[in-house]
Short mmCIF file of C-alpha atoms and ligand atoms in Angstrom, two decimals:
data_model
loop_
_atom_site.label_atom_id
_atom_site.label_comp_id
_atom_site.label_asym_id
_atom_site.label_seq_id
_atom_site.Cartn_x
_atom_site.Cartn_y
_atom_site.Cartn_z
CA UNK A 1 -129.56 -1.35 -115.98
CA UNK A 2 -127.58 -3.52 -113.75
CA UNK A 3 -124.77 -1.95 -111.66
CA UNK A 4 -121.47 -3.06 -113.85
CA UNK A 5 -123.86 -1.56 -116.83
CA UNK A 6 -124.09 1.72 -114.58
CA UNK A 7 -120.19 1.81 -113.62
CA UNK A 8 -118.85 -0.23 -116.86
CA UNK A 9 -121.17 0.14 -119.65
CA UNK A 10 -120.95 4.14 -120.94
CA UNK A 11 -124.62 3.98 -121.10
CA UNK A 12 -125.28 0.32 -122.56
CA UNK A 13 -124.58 -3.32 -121.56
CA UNK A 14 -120.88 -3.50 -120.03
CA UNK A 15 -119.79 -6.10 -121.83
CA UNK A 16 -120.09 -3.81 -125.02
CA UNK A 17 -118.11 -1.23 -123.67
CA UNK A 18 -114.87 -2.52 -126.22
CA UNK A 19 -112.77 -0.44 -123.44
CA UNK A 20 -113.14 -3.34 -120.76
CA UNK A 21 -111.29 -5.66 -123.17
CA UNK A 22 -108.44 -2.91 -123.72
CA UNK A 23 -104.59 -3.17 -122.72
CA UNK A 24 -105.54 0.29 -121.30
CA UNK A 25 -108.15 -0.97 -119.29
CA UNK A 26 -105.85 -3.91 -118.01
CA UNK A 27 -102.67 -2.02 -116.75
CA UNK A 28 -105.48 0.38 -114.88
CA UNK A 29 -106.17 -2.57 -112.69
CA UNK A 30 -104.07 -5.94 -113.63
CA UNK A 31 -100.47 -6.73 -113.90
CA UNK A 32 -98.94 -9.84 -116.24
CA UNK A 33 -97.05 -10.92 -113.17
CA UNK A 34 -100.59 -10.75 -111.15
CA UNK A 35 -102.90 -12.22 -114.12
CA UNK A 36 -100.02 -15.11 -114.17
CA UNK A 37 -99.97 -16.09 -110.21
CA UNK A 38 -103.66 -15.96 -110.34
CA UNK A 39 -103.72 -18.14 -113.25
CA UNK A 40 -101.28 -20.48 -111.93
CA UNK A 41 -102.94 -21.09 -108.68
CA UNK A 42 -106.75 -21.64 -110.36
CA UNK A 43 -106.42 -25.50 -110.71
CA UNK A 44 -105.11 -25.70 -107.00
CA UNK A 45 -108.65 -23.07 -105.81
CA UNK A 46 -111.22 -25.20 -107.37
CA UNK A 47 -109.76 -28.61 -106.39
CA UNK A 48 -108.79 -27.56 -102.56
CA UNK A 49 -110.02 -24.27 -101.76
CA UNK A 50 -113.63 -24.88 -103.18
CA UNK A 51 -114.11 -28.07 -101.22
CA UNK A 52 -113.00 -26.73 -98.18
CA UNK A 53 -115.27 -24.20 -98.38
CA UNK A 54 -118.19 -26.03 -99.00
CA UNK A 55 -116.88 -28.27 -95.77
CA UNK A 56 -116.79 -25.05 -94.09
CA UNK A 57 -120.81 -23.89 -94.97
CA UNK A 58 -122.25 -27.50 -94.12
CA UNK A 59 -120.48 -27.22 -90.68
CA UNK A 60 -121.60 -23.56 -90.03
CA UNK A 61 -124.18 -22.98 -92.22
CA UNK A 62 -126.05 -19.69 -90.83
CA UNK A 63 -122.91 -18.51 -89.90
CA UNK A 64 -121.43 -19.18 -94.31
CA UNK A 65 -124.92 -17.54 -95.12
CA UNK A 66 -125.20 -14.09 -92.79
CA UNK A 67 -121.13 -13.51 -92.77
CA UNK A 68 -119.13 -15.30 -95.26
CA UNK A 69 -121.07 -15.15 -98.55
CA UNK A 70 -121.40 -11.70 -98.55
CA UNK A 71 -117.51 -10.96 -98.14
CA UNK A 72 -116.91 -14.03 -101.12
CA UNK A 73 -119.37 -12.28 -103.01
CA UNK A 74 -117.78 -8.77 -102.84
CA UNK A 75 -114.45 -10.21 -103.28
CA UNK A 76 -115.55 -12.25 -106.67
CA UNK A 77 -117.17 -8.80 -107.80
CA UNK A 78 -113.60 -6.89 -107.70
CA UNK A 79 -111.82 -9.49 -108.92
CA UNK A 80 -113.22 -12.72 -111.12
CA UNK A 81 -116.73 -12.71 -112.01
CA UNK A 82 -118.89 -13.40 -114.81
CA UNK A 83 -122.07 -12.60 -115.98
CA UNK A 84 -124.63 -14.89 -118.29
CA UNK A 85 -125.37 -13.58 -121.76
CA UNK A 86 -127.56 -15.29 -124.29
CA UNK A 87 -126.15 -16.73 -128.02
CA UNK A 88 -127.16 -13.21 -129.82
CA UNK A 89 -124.96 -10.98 -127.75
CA UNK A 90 -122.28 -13.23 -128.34
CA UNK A 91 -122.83 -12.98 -132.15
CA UNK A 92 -122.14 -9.20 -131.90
CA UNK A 93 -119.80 -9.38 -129.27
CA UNK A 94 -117.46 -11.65 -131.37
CA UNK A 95 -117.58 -9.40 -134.28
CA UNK A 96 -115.27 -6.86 -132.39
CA UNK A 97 -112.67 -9.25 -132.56
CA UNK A 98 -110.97 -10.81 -135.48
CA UNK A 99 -109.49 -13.90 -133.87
CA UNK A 100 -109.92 -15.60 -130.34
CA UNK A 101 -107.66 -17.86 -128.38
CA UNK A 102 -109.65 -21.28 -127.76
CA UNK A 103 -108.78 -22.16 -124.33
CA UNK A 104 -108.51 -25.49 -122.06
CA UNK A 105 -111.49 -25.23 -120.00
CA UNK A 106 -109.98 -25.76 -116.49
CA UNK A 107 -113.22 -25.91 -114.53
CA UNK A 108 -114.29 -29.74 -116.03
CA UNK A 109 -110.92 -30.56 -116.23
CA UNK A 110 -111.08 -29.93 -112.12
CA UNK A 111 -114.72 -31.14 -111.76
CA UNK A 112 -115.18 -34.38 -114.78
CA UNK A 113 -111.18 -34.59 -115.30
CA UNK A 114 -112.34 -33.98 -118.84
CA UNK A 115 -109.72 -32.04 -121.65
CA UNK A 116 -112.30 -29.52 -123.60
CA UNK A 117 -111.61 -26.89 -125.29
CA UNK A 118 -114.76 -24.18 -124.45
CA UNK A 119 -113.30 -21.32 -123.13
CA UNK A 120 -112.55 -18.46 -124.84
CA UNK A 121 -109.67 -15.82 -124.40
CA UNK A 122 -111.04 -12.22 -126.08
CA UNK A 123 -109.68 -9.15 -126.64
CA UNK A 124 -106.53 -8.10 -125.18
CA UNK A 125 -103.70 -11.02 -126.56
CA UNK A 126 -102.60 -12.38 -123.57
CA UNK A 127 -101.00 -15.82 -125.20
CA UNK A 128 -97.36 -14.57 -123.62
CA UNK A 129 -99.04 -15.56 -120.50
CA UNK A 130 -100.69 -18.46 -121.50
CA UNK A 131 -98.14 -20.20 -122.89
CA UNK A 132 -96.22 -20.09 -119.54
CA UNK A 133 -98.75 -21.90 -117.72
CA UNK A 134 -99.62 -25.91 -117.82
CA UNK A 135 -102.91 -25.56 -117.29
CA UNK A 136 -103.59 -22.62 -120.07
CA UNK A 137 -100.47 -23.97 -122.72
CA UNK A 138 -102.41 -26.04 -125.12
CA UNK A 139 -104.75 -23.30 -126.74
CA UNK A 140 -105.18 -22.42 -130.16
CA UNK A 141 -106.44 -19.40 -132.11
CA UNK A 142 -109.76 -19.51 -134.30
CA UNK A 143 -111.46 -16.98 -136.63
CA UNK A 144 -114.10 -15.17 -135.48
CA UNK A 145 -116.48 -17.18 -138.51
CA UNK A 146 -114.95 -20.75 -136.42
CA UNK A 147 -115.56 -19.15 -132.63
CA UNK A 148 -119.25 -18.25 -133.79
CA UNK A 149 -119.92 -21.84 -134.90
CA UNK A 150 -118.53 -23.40 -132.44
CA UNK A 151 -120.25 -21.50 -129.85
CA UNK A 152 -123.96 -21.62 -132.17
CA UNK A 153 -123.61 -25.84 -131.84
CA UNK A 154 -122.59 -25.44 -128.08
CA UNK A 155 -125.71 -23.22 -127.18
CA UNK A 156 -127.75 -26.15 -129.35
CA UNK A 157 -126.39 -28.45 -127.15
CA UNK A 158 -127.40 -26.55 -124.22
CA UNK A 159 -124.15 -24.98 -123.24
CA UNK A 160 -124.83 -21.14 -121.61
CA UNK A 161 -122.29 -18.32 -122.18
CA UNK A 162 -120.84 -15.76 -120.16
CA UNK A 163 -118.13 -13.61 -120.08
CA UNK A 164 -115.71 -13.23 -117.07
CA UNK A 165 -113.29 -10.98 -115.50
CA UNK A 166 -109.49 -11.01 -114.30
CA UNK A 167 -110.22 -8.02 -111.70
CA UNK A 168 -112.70 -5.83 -113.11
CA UNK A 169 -113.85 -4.30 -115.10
CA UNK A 170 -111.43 -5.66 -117.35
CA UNK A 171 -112.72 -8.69 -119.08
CA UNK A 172 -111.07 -11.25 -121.33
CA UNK A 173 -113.03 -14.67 -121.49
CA UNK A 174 -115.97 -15.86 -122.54
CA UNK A 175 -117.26 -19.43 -121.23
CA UNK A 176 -119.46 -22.30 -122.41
CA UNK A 177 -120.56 -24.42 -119.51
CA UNK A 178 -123.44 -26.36 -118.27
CA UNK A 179 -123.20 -28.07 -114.69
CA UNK A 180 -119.94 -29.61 -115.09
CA UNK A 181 -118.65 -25.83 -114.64
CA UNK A 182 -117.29 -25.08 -111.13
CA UNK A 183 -118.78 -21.36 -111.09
CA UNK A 184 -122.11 -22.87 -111.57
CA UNK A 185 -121.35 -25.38 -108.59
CA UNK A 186 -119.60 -22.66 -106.20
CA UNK A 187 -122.63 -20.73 -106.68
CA UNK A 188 -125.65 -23.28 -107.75
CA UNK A 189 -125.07 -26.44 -106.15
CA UNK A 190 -122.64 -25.40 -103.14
CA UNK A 191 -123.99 -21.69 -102.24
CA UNK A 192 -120.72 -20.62 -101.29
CA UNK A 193 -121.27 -17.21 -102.98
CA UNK A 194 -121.96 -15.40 -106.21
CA UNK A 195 -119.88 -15.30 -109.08
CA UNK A 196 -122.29 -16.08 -112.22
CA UNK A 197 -124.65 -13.08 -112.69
CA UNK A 198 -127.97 -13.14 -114.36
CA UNK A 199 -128.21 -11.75 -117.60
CA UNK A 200 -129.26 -8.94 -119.11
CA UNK A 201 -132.77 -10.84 -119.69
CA UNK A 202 -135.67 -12.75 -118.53
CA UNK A 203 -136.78 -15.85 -120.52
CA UNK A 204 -140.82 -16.17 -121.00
CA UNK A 205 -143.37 -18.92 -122.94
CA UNK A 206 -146.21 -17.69 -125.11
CA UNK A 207 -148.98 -19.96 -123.02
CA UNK A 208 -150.81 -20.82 -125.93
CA UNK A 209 -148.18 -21.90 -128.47
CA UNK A 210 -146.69 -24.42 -125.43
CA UNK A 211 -147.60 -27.85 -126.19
CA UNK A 212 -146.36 -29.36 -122.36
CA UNK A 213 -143.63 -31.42 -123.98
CA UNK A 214 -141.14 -30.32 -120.88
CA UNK A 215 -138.31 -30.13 -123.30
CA UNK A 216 -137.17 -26.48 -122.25
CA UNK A 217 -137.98 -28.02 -118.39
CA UNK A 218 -135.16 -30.43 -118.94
CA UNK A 219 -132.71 -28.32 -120.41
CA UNK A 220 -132.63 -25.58 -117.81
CA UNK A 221 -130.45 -26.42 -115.53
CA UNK A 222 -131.18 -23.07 -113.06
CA UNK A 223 -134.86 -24.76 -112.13
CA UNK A 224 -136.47 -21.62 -113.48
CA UNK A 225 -139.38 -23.52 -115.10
CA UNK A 226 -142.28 -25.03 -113.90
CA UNK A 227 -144.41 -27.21 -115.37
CA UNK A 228 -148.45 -26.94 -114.31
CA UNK A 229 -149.92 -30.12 -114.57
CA UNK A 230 -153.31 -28.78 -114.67
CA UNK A 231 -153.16 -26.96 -117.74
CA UNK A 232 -150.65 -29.11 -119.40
CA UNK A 233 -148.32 -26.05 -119.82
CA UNK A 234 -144.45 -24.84 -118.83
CA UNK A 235 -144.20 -21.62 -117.19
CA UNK A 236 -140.63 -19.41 -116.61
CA UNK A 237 -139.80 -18.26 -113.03
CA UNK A 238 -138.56 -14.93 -113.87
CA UNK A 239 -137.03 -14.68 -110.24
CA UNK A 240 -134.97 -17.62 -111.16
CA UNK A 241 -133.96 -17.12 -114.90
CA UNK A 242 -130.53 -16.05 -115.78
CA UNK A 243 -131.60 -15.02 -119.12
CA UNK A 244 -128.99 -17.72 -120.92
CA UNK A 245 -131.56 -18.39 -123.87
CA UNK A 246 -130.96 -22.14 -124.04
CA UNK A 247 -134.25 -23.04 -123.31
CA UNK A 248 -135.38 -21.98 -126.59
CA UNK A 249 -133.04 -24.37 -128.85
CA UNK A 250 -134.84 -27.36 -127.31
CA UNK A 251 -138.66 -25.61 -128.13
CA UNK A 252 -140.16 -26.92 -131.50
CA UNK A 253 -143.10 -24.73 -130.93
CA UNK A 254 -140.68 -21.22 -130.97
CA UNK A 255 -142.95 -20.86 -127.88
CA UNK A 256 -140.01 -19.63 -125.64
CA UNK A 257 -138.48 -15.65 -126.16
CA UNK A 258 -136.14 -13.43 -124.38
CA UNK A 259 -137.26 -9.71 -122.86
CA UNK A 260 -135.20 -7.30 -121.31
CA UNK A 261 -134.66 -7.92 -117.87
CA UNK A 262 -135.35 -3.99 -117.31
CA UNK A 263 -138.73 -3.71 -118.66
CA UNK A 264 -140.17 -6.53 -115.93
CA UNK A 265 -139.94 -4.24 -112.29
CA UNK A 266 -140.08 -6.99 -110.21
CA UNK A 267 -136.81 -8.72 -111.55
CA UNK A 268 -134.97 -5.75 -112.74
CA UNK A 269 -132.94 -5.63 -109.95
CA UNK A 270 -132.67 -9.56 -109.34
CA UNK A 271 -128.82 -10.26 -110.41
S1 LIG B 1 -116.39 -21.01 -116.74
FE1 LIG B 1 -117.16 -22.60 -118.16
S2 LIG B 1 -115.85 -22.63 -120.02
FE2 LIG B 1 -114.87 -21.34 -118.40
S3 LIG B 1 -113.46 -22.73 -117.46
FE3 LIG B 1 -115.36 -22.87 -116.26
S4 LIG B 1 -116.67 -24.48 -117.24
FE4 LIG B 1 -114.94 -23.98 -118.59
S1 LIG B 2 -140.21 -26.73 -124.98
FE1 LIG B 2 -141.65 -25.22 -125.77
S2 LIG B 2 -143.52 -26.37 -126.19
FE2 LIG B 2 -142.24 -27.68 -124.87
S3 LIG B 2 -142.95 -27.20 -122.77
FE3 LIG B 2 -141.22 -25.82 -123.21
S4 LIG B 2 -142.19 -23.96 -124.00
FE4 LIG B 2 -143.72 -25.57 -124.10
S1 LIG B 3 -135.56 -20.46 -118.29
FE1 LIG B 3 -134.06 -18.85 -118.09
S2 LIG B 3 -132.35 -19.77 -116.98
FE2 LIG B 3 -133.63 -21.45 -117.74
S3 LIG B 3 -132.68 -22.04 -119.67
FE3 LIG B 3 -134.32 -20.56 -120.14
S4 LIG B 3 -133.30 -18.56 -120.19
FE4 LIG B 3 -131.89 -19.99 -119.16
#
């Protein structure tokens, strides 16, 4: 069980703990005033503060690696982090709540300059504060049946999902993204520190029902499979796999499943 499961989760998966979404569990550690300055300076972090941090680790890189990242990293952790979860848990996640906010996704908007619509705000209602801020404003509210569609065709499309949070343990988003999303850059592409968590689970391909089409190769987008030209077969680095599950929409052979992350020692502690 991973460590927010330990502190966060009563027992089970933290993001199923329905407290962490609570107006109880917000005024414990957030403030409107605080959520709103945070929120309002978000655009400004990933357009100026990201780059010059990346600047930063290419000009000192051992020094980014043994000193900085780890301080990022524990900063992220108490205060905006999210963790991967595949299309499934999302199904029964969602059916706690009987609408969603549909968000502007402000990551692509910062990254592509692209206006989509793929975040979600869940739980507590926190439109008052949304509706204050430019960058948050134009949202709307979907039924839970709409939220689950929506985010089925994304994950068909190859779109991962995790859900985030504004200090935690309190959470109140869930994302869609794929490599346009600036947490997957800060993290994948720059290695400025971690703020995307593995899953709960470790993807894995039944050898003999692979056919070596590389599909599932091309979709995954944290290189956690291999392809072995000898045998004509993909393989899944569990050391690499954030358990997102998207492989699998792209495999005609259902050769790809999911396992809990816990029953496989050597990557049960590999967040
Ligand atoms: S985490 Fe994903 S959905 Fe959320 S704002 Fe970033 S790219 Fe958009
Ligand atoms: S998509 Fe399925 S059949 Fe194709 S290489 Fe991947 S696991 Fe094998
Ligand atoms: S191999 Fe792992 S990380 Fe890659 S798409 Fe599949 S589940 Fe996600």
């Amino acid at each position: 069980m991973c460590e927010f499961c330990v502190k966060h989760g009563e027992g089970k998966k933290w993001y199923e703990n329905m407290k962490n979404y609570s107006e109880e569990v917000f005024r414990q550690v957030n403030s409107e005033d605080r959520l709103k300055t945070h929120l309002s300076h978000f655009y400004r972090s990933l357009t100026v503060d990201v780059p010059r941090a990346e600047a930063w680790r290419k000009r000192m890189p051992r020094i980014y690696r043994l000193l900085v990242y780890p301080i990022v990293t524990r900063r992220l952790k108490k205060s905006h982090f999210g963790q991967i979860l595949p299309i499934e848990d999302v199904g029964r996640l969602l059916e706690h709540f009987p609408t969603l906010v549909r968000l502007p996704c402000i990551c692509r908007k910062a990254t592509i300059g692209a206006e989509k619509r793929f975040c979600f705000g869940i739980g507590m209602d926190l439109t008052p504060i949304f509706r204050d801020l430019p960058d948050f404003r134009d949202f709307d509210r979907v039924s839970t049946e709409e939220a689950q569609m929506f985010i089925r065709h994304l994950d068909e499309e190859g779109q991962t999902h995790s859900v985030w949070t504004f200090n935690t343990p309190f959470i109140a988003a869930l994302c869609n993204c794929d490599r346009d999303c600036m947490a997957y850059r800060f993290q994948v592409t720059m290695r400025l520190g971690k703020i995307m968590w593995k899953g709960e689970y470790v993807a894995s391909i039944d050898y003999p029902a692979c056919n070596g089409c590389r599909e599932c190769l091309k979709r995954c987008y944290f290189g956690a499979i291999s392809y072995d030209r000898r045998n004509e077969k993909c393989t899944v680095l569990a050391e690499r796999c954030y358990g997102c599950g998207i492989c699998r929409a792209v495999c005609a052979q259902h050769a790809i499943h999911l396992t809990d992350r816990m029953s496989i020692p050597r990557v049960s502690r590999v967040w």
